[in-house]
Amino acid sequence: MSSPSIAQYLLPVLVVLPLGGAFLIQLLKKISKLISDIIANFILGVLVVLVFSLLNSPVLVYKVGGWMPVKGIPIGIYLVLDGLSLLLLIIINMIGLISLIFSISYMRRFTNRPLYYTLFLLMIAGMNGVVMGGDLFNIYVFLEVAAIASYSLVAFGTEADELEASFKYQVMGTVASAFILLGIIIIYSITGTLNLADIGRVLKDEVTEAPIILTGVLFLVGFGLKGAMMPFHAWLPDAHPSAPAPISAMLSGVLIKAIGIYTLVRIMFNVVGVIPLFSTIMLYISAISMTAGAFLAFAQWDFKRLLAYSSISQMGYVMLGIWLMTPLGILGGLFHMLNHSVFKSLLFLNSGAVVYGTGSRQLKRLGGLNQKMPITSSTSLIASMSIAGIPPFNGFWSKLIIIMACIQSRHFFLAGLAVVVSVMTLVYYLKVQRYAFWGELQLTLKDIREVPFAMCFSMILLAFLCTIMGALLLPGVKELFIDPAVNTLVNGREYISLVLK
Amino acid sequence: MTYLLCSLLFLVGLSGVLLKRNLIKIVISLTIVEYSLFMFLALVGYKQNAFPPIVKSVAEEANYVDPLPQALVLTAIVIGLATTALLVALAVRIYEKYGTFDIREIRRLKG
């Protein structure tokens, strides 16, 4: 981008464009059914280009409506773009675009596709808003926009299972929002402001310990529920499999990161500061998520349900890396977050392709699909190897860094646990491969075919990313993508002065 | 005193979410939780003998009300409306599929 003064005007565009597109689709849906496919894919394509054009930019602050700070106190709405936001924006919009390409073919069997695209774009707008939000008010509002869109997308099939899962998800989600709102109110009553940077500035002057710990706990419960950390995970294995496959990919690959992990990390690292007790609790939570998620995934026979439990387990890795609070750990955690979004969405798209081809997602009823669906089968093999951490693929590098970071900060038990869980991951993905793709072709599946081009294309694209993303650690590329995000977290409360300057 | 009432309402709603077995009663409990928070937020923003925050009407050192909590509470109410509407709509659709509002009979998903 040429100069920061022009680049900062791109920030509201990232929210306004999908928001406007969502309503445009509803206006134009009468003309042709195809038009909603075109508009949604076009908008996501533009968003991806915009996000990549923001690479390598300094910290950008956009003040909505041009409300300048009064006596150094910010009064307007801030949109902030720094390294961490940019990493999340890349994940959201890239996975969003690929899921939408997949949807062109996959959603043909659903009625009312324009509504699907509208909700999809609303979810994208909400998540873009969350990761750029510079104050708690907007983070809360955009978080609800994304969450409400995802509730209705989970129920999109309107079958008995989907409705039940969505209701459960929504009750949990509303309770989570209540806790988050309570935390926000308490923060407001202590500091008298909701701007993240301003909260940090006020708290630096007068840290009153007990209320901050209370808000920490409230945010932990709220964002923990949104991000399906282990004691709060009950909704995820129902909600994620019930959604249509591209939405499962978005929920597991993006949503739980953007509104669960990102928000908690942003508030704790950059604004209020982490006390050692909190990071210890988070380490325990991530270790429990990692292990228990793997055990529960092990016992599943439903393809998508297994993937959902696996998401809980892999999110444990991400949090384990980040909450070690060492630069190496944060690097591993964020890199694993990026990798997980790629291979988990690929696996969910694979499961969608299997459902599309065979009509079933029960592993026991499948078998021998690699003869009939070579592309689905080979891409899912790549994704399974990536998530299990087999060397040339991306998952290996991020897990290696996380384990090294555990050893470096003398958490030998956690390092051992991470290795064991990684082996378990390999075993349950081999189970998927064995029962779904290898073995004898069942008689009932004699006349299935490979899925249409758009679905194959998006799966191949993601498999390609799985293979080459280890290269993001090479010097030169690392400074562009991951280092700015790592520095945002390592520098912690320097965020405050960067935004308020 | 009023803060105590808010926390009481919050707990009433929360226990309703946990203990009630009827979908509609769960929705009502969630609304109670939300409304307790709205009231809390409005109370936090309350200032005695304060002026509305219109800058030019009174002298600069006057005691202004912060408009932030009011804006937040309005937005939160609208969000609450959307969630409640969606929950009730889902409850109706669930009733069509299962023929009951009892969550003990609506449990196809497990494992």
XYZ file of C-alpha atoms in Angstrom:
612
model
C 0.000 0.000 0.000
C 1.281 3.430 -0.876
C 0.890 5.523 2.265
C -0.717 4.814 5.631
C -3.094 7.731 5.233
C -4.812 6.007 2.304
C -4.474 2.492 3.686
C -6.383 3.335 6.855
C -9.518 4.075 4.810
C -9.531 0.416 3.779
C -10.335 -0.692 7.329
C -14.055 0.227 7.375
C -14.362 -1.173 3.834
C -13.526 -4.616 5.188
C -16.681 -4.462 7.327
C -18.944 -2.392 5.076
C -18.393 -4.416 1.920
C -19.701 -7.787 3.182
C -22.436 -6.006 5.162
C -23.627 -4.174 2.058
C -23.286 -7.313 -0.051
C -25.512 -9.206 2.359
C -28.377 -6.803 1.750
C -27.643 -6.439 -1.954
C -28.149 -10.180 -2.358
C -31.559 -9.940 -0.720
C -32.508 -7.079 -3.052
C -31.340 -8.772 -6.248
C -32.320 -12.374 -5.542
C -35.529 -12.058 -7.584
C -33.569 -11.457 -10.794
C -31.664 -14.714 -10.911
C -30.597 -17.419 -8.506
C -27.102 -17.316 -9.898
C -26.595 -13.682 -8.964
C -26.183 -14.455 -5.259
C -23.338 -16.886 -6.024
C -21.616 -14.266 -8.123
C -22.014 -11.371 -5.661
C -20.867 -13.366 -2.628
C -17.811 -14.844 -4.337
C -16.904 -11.516 -5.895
C -17.077 -9.701 -2.557
C -14.939 -12.276 -0.792
C -12.454 -12.135 -3.664
C -12.183 -8.358 -3.290
C -11.791 -8.724 0.480
C -8.925 -11.193 0.064
C -7.154 -8.802 -2.320
C -7.667 -5.895 0.099
C -6.381 -7.883 3.054
C -3.264 -8.989 1.222
C -2.658 -5.418 0.080
C -2.542 -4.439 3.757
C 0.413 -6.761 4.403
C 3.524 -5.064 5.645
C 1.639 -1.938 6.702
C 2.322 -0.182 10.006
C -0.272 -0.124 12.799
C -3.300 1.607 11.295
C -5.986 3.372 13.308
C -9.218 4.536 11.691
C -11.491 6.830 13.674
C -15.048 6.299 12.461
C -16.805 9.588 11.721
C -13.561 11.512 12.197
C -14.055 12.017 15.953
C -10.630 13.123 17.084
C -9.519 12.496 20.667
C -10.331 15.273 23.158
C -7.434 16.070 25.531
C -5.834 12.757 24.604
C -8.970 10.793 25.497
C -10.456 8.911 22.512
C -14.174 9.530 22.085
C -14.945 7.989 18.691
C -15.115 4.428 17.438
C -11.670 3.062 16.612
C -10.831 0.404 14.081
C -7.306 -0.837 14.687
C -5.216 -2.973 12.382
C -2.020 -4.469 13.716
C -0.125 -7.689 13.061
C -2.462 -9.928 15.036
C -5.599 -8.468 13.448
C -4.056 -8.883 10.027
C -3.251 -12.556 10.640
C -6.864 -13.148 11.691
C -8.163 -11.155 8.709
C -6.118 -13.337 6.365
C -7.553 -16.477 7.974
C -11.155 -15.213 7.920
C -11.262 -13.955 4.366
C -9.126 -16.647 2.760
C -11.027 -19.541 4.313
C -14.256 -17.638 3.654
C -13.504 -17.355 -0.050
C -12.541 -21.020 -0.367
C -15.674 -22.125 1.514
C -17.785 -19.967 -0.779
C -16.245 -21.518 -3.895
C -17.105 -24.887 -2.362
C -20.658 -23.687 -1.667
C -21.361 -22.946 -5.354
C -21.846 -26.656 -5.974
C -22.540 -27.909 -2.477
C -25.451 -25.571 -1.711
C -27.340 -26.437 -4.924
C -29.417 -29.008 -3.090
C -30.604 -26.494 -0.497
C -33.524 -24.192 -1.161
C -33.141 -20.469 -0.557
C -29.481 -20.067 -1.392
C -29.617 -16.231 -1.323
C -30.441 -16.412 2.387
C -27.442 -18.646 2.927
C -25.123 -16.176 1.214
C -26.623 -13.274 3.149
C -25.986 -14.969 6.478
C -22.516 -16.016 5.345
C -21.562 -12.448 4.464
C -23.022 -11.163 7.740
C -20.843 -13.648 9.589
C -17.777 -12.466 7.655
C -18.640 -8.820 8.379
C -19.044 -9.610 12.071
C -15.739 -11.428 12.327
C -13.854 -8.754 10.394
C -15.336 -6.229 12.795
C -14.334 -8.235 15.861
C -10.700 -8.573 14.879
C -10.409 -4.882 13.981
C -12.552 -3.522 16.811
C -10.671 -1.017 18.935
C -13.193 -0.851 21.738
C -15.151 -3.367 23.772
C -18.504 -1.946 22.664
C -17.824 -2.726 19.013
C -16.172 -6.026 19.751
C -19.345 -7.030 21.609
C -21.671 -5.854 18.834
C -19.731 -7.463 15.979
C -19.303 -10.615 18.027
C -23.067 -10.842 18.338
C -23.520 -10.189 14.610
C -21.169 -13.068 13.803
C -22.683 -15.301 16.472
C -26.323 -14.734 15.501
C -25.501 -15.376 11.842
C -23.756 -18.589 12.849
C -26.734 -19.730 14.996
C -29.030 -19.478 12.017
C -26.490 -21.079 9.688
C -26.198 -24.085 12.002
C -29.975 -24.514 11.776
C -29.958 -23.927 8.005
C -30.990 -27.482 7.111
C -34.024 -27.175 9.473
C -34.025 -30.903 10.184
C -34.640 -32.119 13.730
C -30.927 -32.567 14.508
C -29.916 -29.186 13.175
C -32.622 -27.348 15.109
C -31.704 -29.112 18.323
C -27.991 -28.377 17.864
C -28.675 -24.755 17.017
C -30.899 -24.258 20.051
C -28.235 -25.725 22.327
C -25.564 -23.588 20.666
C -27.659 -20.497 20.991
C -28.497 -20.983 24.664
C -24.791 -21.475 25.407
C -23.878 -18.547 23.180
C -26.371 -16.215 24.845
C -25.137 -17.131 28.312
C -21.593 -16.508 27.072
C -22.612 -13.094 25.729
C -24.214 -12.292 29.076
C -20.950 -13.045 30.865
C -18.976 -10.984 28.351
C -21.394 -8.070 28.706
C -21.140 -8.271 32.497
C -17.353 -8.171 32.211
C -17.585 -5.163 29.895
C -19.883 -3.336 32.339
C -17.510 -3.953 35.226
C -14.570 -2.733 33.151
C -16.592 0.381 32.310
C -17.491 1.020 35.915
C -13.805 0.817 36.917
C -12.283 2.834 34.108
C -15.116 4.948 32.699
C -14.179 4.072 29.128
C -14.566 1.215 26.686
C -11.768 1.998 24.242
C -9.228 -0.819 24.582
C -6.213 1.467 24.526
C -7.824 3.938 26.897
C -8.761 1.146 29.339
C -5.146 0.063 29.309
C -3.975 3.631 29.899
C -6.333 4.141 32.860
C -5.501 0.757 34.376
C -1.782 1.411 34.193
C -2.293 4.363 36.506
C -4.542 2.666 39.045
C -4.700 -1.113 39.009
C -7.324 -2.241 41.480
C -6.661 -5.938 41.680
C -9.906 -7.660 42.677
C -12.265 -6.261 39.997
C -9.717 -6.989 37.280
C -9.493 -10.600 38.397
C -13.302 -10.738 38.394
C -13.484 -9.455 34.818
C -10.722 -11.878 33.876
C -12.836 -14.751 35.145
C -15.973 -13.420 33.426
C -14.147 -13.045 30.122
C -12.609 -16.488 30.556
C -16.062 -18.029 30.950
C -17.624 -15.924 28.193
C -14.953 -16.277 25.549
C -14.233 -19.811 26.718
C -17.833 -20.709 25.903
C -17.599 -18.959 22.541
C -14.289 -20.646 21.762
C -15.274 -24.088 23.116
C -12.422 -24.504 25.581
C -12.714 -27.748 27.454
C -15.087 -27.318 30.393
C -17.299 -25.161 28.173
C -17.213 -27.243 25.006
C -20.535 -29.110 25.136
C -22.220 -27.253 22.266
C -19.432 -27.617 19.704
C -19.685 -31.320 18.816
C -23.398 -30.832 18.142
C -23.316 -27.484 16.386
C -20.350 -27.872 14.058
C -21.403 -31.183 12.453
C -25.017 -30.062 12.020
C -24.192 -27.076 9.825
C -23.751 -27.441 6.054
C -20.144 -28.472 5.326
C -18.778 -25.068 4.198
C -20.257 -23.554 7.358
C -18.698 -26.276 9.509
C -15.419 -25.323 7.885
C -16.000 -21.667 8.731
C -17.116 -22.373 12.299
C -14.308 -24.757 13.173
C -11.682 -23.129 11.015
C -12.375 -19.496 11.750
C -15.210 -18.552 14.102
C -13.963 -20.166 17.309
C -10.586 -18.527 16.739
C -11.859 -15.070 15.856
C -14.471 -14.680 18.596
C -13.072 -17.072 21.197
C -9.316 -17.155 21.279
C -8.471 -13.852 19.584
C -10.691 -11.663 21.763
C -9.531 -13.201 25.030
C -5.876 -12.966 24.014
C -6.272 -9.384 22.798
C -7.908 -8.173 25.992
C -5.567 -10.054 28.296
C -2.231 -9.490 26.546
C -2.670 -6.016 25.144
C -5.025 -4.272 27.540
C -5.224 -5.499 31.120
C -1.999 -7.496 31.242
C -1.710 -11.146 32.254
C -1.147 -12.131 35.851
C 0.768 -15.429 36.355
C -2.226 -17.141 37.975
C -4.347 -16.499 34.889
C -1.792 -17.857 32.458
C -1.345 -20.965 34.635
C -5.107 -21.569 34.603
C -5.136 -21.127 30.828
C -2.285 -23.631 30.471
C -4.270 -26.206 32.457
C -7.404 -25.507 30.398
C -5.495 -25.924 27.156
C -3.840 -29.142 28.331
C -7.246 -30.532 29.324
C -8.812 -29.436 26.006
C -5.966 -31.002 24.079
C -6.106 -34.373 25.808
C -9.819 -34.818 26.420
C -10.697 -33.606 22.918
C -8.412 -36.259 21.460
C -9.886 -39.019 23.648
C -13.439 -38.053 22.724
C -12.593 -37.805 19.019
C -11.147 -41.296 19.263
C -14.517 -42.815 20.118
C -16.550 -41.198 17.320
C -17.994 -42.993 14.322
C -19.580 -39.924 12.777
C -17.087 -38.293 10.399
C -18.004 -34.678 11.170
C -18.435 -35.256 14.894
C -14.928 -36.694 15.036
C -13.640 -33.588 13.281
C -15.479 -31.374 15.755
C -13.879 -33.058 18.777
C -10.566 -32.864 16.985
C -11.056 -29.088 16.731
C -11.310 -28.859 20.516
C -8.093 -30.838 20.807
C -6.215 -28.714 18.262
C -7.451 -25.475 19.842
C -5.802 -26.820 22.980
C -2.487 -26.786 21.106
C -3.051 -23.212 19.938
C -3.823 -21.997 23.438
C -0.990 -24.012 24.936
C 1.438 -22.234 22.639
C 0.045 -18.759 23.204
C -0.362 -18.995 26.973
C 3.202 -20.184 27.506
C 3.795 -16.455 26.986
C 7.265 -16.939 25.535
C 8.015 -15.539 22.048
C 8.625 -19.053 20.726
C 5.399 -20.350 22.233
C 3.372 -17.476 20.806
C 4.952 -18.060 17.411
C 4.002 -21.743 17.581
C 0.490 -21.009 18.814
C -0.306 -18.417 16.162
C 1.265 -20.491 13.412
C -0.749 -23.504 14.519
C -3.878 -21.342 14.483
C -3.181 -20.400 10.857
C -2.418 -24.016 9.951
C -5.423 -25.393 11.793
C -7.752 -23.075 9.928
C -6.417 -24.511 6.659
C -6.384 -28.240 7.380
C -9.504 -28.357 9.523
C -11.558 -26.519 6.936
C -10.139 -28.869 4.304
C -11.229 -31.863 6.394
C -14.714 -30.433 6.841
C -14.952 -29.779 3.104
C -13.847 -33.395 2.556
C -16.598 -34.582 4.849
C -19.014 -32.395 2.884
C -17.819 -33.983 -0.354
C -18.320 -37.444 1.146
C -21.845 -36.509 2.246
C -22.505 -35.000 -1.183
C -21.294 -38.134 -2.965
C -22.647 -40.874 -0.728
C -25.316 -39.248 1.445
C -23.782 -40.632 4.632
C -21.198 -39.515 7.130
C -21.171 -42.647 9.308
C -17.683 -44.115 8.974
C -19.024 -47.656 9.325
C -21.233 -47.260 6.263
C -18.436 -45.930 4.070
C -15.375 -47.596 2.647
C -13.231 -47.799 -0.447
C -14.006 -44.259 -1.526
C -10.490 -43.764 -2.921
C -11.482 -45.791 -5.971
C -14.447 -43.592 -6.789
C -13.474 -40.196 -5.366
C -9.709 -39.879 -5.907
C -9.485 -36.115 -5.334
C -11.507 -36.102 -2.105
C -9.578 -39.063 -0.830
C -6.089 -37.757 -1.628
C -6.772 -34.253 -0.276
C -8.171 -35.725 2.928
C -5.038 -37.836 3.268
C -2.917 -34.677 3.001
C -5.088 -32.919 5.578
C -4.942 -35.902 7.960
C -1.174 -36.041 7.686
C -0.959 -32.285 8.296
C -3.151 -32.318 11.387
C -1.298 -35.332 12.794
C 2.043 -33.598 12.292
C 3.806 -35.654 9.644
C 6.990 -33.823 8.541
C 6.668 -32.123 5.183
C 3.227 -30.699 5.934
C 2.454 -27.504 7.831
C 1.064 -29.068 11.022
C 4.410 -30.661 11.809
C 6.270 -27.346 11.990
C 3.800 -25.607 14.257
C 3.525 -28.569 16.623
C 7.301 -28.859 16.689
C 7.611 -25.204 17.664
C 4.972 -25.575 20.400
C 6.721 -28.631 21.848
C 10.100 -26.893 21.688
C 8.595 -23.881 23.441
C 7.227 -26.144 26.207
C 10.673 -27.626 26.741
C 12.315 -24.210 26.607
C 10.072 -22.893 29.379
C 10.605 -26.098 31.421
C 7.091 -27.509 31.084
C 8.340 -31.031 30.355
C 5.049 -32.667 31.255
C 3.130 -30.482 28.815
C 5.694 -31.186 26.084
C 5.282 -34.929 26.629
C 1.515 -34.557 26.635
C 1.641 -32.653 23.342
C 3.672 -35.474 21.767
C 1.292 -38.160 23.059
C -1.799 -36.260 21.848
C -0.128 -35.810 18.473
C 0.278 -39.586 18.180
C -3.360 -40.046 19.181
C -4.347 -37.555 16.500
C -2.498 -39.641 13.961
C -4.319 -42.769 15.122
C -7.828 -41.358 14.884
C -7.180 -39.807 11.499
C -5.839 -43.152 10.293
C -9.157 -44.537 11.495
C -10.956 -42.040 9.253
C -8.757 -42.997 6.325
C -9.139 -46.700 6.983
C -12.923 -46.738 7.281
C -13.899 -44.031 4.795
C -11.350 -44.105 2.014
C -9.444 -47.388 2.091
C -10.683 -50.943 2.218
C -13.456 -52.643 0.299
C -15.954 -50.583 -1.645
C -19.385 -51.267 -0.194
C -22.075 -52.560 -2.537
C -24.397 -49.658 -1.760
C -21.731 -47.205 -2.952
C -21.127 -48.749 -6.393
C -22.432 -45.851 -8.476
C -21.041 -42.799 -6.668
C -18.976 -40.249 -8.557
C -16.358 -37.599 -7.814
C -17.833 -34.260 -6.715
C -18.219 -31.316 -9.164
C -15.390 -29.050 -10.231
C -15.935 -26.139 -7.809
C -15.735 -28.464 -4.807
C -12.652 -30.255 -6.127
C -11.004 -26.922 -6.870
C -11.388 -25.565 -3.336
C -10.200 -28.833 -1.799
C -7.119 -28.938 -4.026
C -6.362 -25.307 -3.196
C -6.447 -26.029 0.541
C -4.387 -29.205 0.137
C -1.814 -27.170 -1.782
C -1.717 -24.646 1.070
C -1.227 -27.498 3.573
C 1.785 -28.665 1.638
C 3.542 -25.347 1.202
C 2.684 -23.470 4.366
C 5.723 -24.810 6.188
C 7.559 -22.298 4.003
C 6.013 -19.461 6.017
C 8.747 -20.073 8.583
C 11.504 -19.278 6.078
C 13.231 -15.962 6.711
C 11.781 -13.251 4.504
C 8.288 -14.731 4.491
C 8.171 -15.055 8.263
C 8.716 -11.301 8.744
C 5.746 -10.612 6.478
C 3.053 -12.920 7.849
C 3.729 -14.202 11.330
C 6.295 -11.970 12.996
C 4.066 -8.844 13.188
C 1.377 -10.911 14.947
C 3.885 -12.456 17.344
C 5.355 -9.043 18.119
C 1.898 -7.659 18.899
C 1.530 -10.224 21.666
C 5.146 -10.217 22.853
C 5.154 -6.437 23.243
C 1.918 -6.683 25.195
C 0.749 -3.330 26.473
C 2.825 -1.339 24.002
C -0.388 -1.641 21.956
C -1.816 1.163 24.090
C 0.761 3.762 23.094
C 0.666 2.628 19.463
C -3.065 3.267 19.243
C -3.201 6.446 21.311
C -0.265 8.187 19.654
C -29.270 -2.105 47.075
C -30.242 -1.837 43.424
C -26.989 -3.563 42.466
C -28.010 -6.396 44.754
C -31.349 -6.624 42.947
C -29.517 -6.831 39.610
C -27.305 -9.664 40.757
C -30.352 -11.436 42.213
C -32.140 -11.161 38.863
C -29.017 -12.392 37.096
C -28.856 -15.452 39.333
C -32.589 -16.121 38.990
C -32.250 -16.103 35.214
C -29.111 -18.218 35.246
C -30.644 -20.843 37.519
C -33.683 -20.865 35.232
C -31.453 -21.642 32.239
C -29.823 -24.473 34.167
C -32.863 -26.006 35.860
C -35.893 -25.478 33.615
C -36.842 -28.252 31.211
C -39.219 -26.363 28.942
C -37.679 -24.652 25.921
C -39.869 -21.567 26.282
C -38.992 -21.237 29.969
C -35.317 -21.426 29.057
C -35.839 -18.581 26.599
C -37.617 -16.545 29.281
C -34.764 -17.204 31.717
C -32.234 -16.010 29.162
C -34.236 -12.820 28.734
C -34.201 -12.296 32.493
C -30.396 -12.677 32.505
C -30.099 -10.116 29.715
C -32.473 -7.636 31.347
C -30.656 -7.794 34.661
C -27.514 -6.770 32.796
C -29.290 -3.950 30.968
C -30.496 -2.576 34.284
C -27.036 -2.904 35.792
C -25.544 -1.064 32.821
C -28.088 1.752 33.056
C -27.410 2.078 36.790
C -23.640 2.171 36.303
C -24.126 5.088 33.934
C -26.387 7.013 36.330
C -25.136 10.329 37.695
C -26.929 12.554 40.146
C -27.851 16.133 39.110
C -26.078 15.786 35.788
C -26.732 17.461 32.449
C -27.329 15.755 29.141
C -24.084 15.576 27.192
C -24.773 18.384 24.717
C -21.562 20.323 24.785
C -22.641 23.886 24.031
C -25.691 24.172 26.325
C -23.947 24.741 29.684
C -20.567 25.782 30.987
C -17.668 23.477 30.278
C -17.006 22.332 33.833
C -20.627 21.227 34.273
C -21.426 17.697 35.353
C -22.140 15.722 32.182
C -23.616 12.283 31.835
C -21.479 9.866 29.834
C -23.602 8.822 26.828
C -21.584 5.623 26.368
C -23.569 3.280 28.683
C -26.859 4.510 27.268
C -25.722 3.834 23.723
C -24.425 0.445 24.805
C -27.619 -0.494 26.615
C -29.760 0.443 23.602
C -27.590 -1.660 21.313
C -27.606 -4.540 23.764
C -31.416 -4.422 23.960
C -31.640 -4.653 20.174
C -29.205 -7.574 20.150
C -31.261 -9.212 22.897
C -34.366 -8.807 20.752
C -32.672 -10.551 17.843
C -31.496 -13.449 20.000
C -34.893 -13.885 21.624
C -36.697 -13.801 18.287
C -34.341 -16.406 16.834
C -34.626 -18.621 19.928
C -38.427 -18.518 19.889
C -38.507 -19.240 16.160
C -36.221 -22.231 16.708
C -38.369 -23.428 19.612
C -41.449 -23.363 17.373
C -39.654 -25.332 14.653
C -38.412 -27.840 17.237
C -41.983 -28.257 18.458
C -43.069 -29.036 14.891
C -40.385 -31.737 14.582
C -40.480 -33.329 18.033
C -44.006 -32.505 19.202
C -42.784 -31.361 22.605
C -41.011 -28.536 24.440
C -39.486 -30.887 27.019
C -35.703 -31.032 26.687
C -35.644 -34.548 28.175
C -37.359 -35.765 25.009
C -35.348 -33.597 22.614
C -32.042 -35.397 22.745
C -31.105 -37.068 19.533
C -27.565 -35.714 19.601
C -25.168 -37.281 22.033
C -21.781 -38.951 22.260
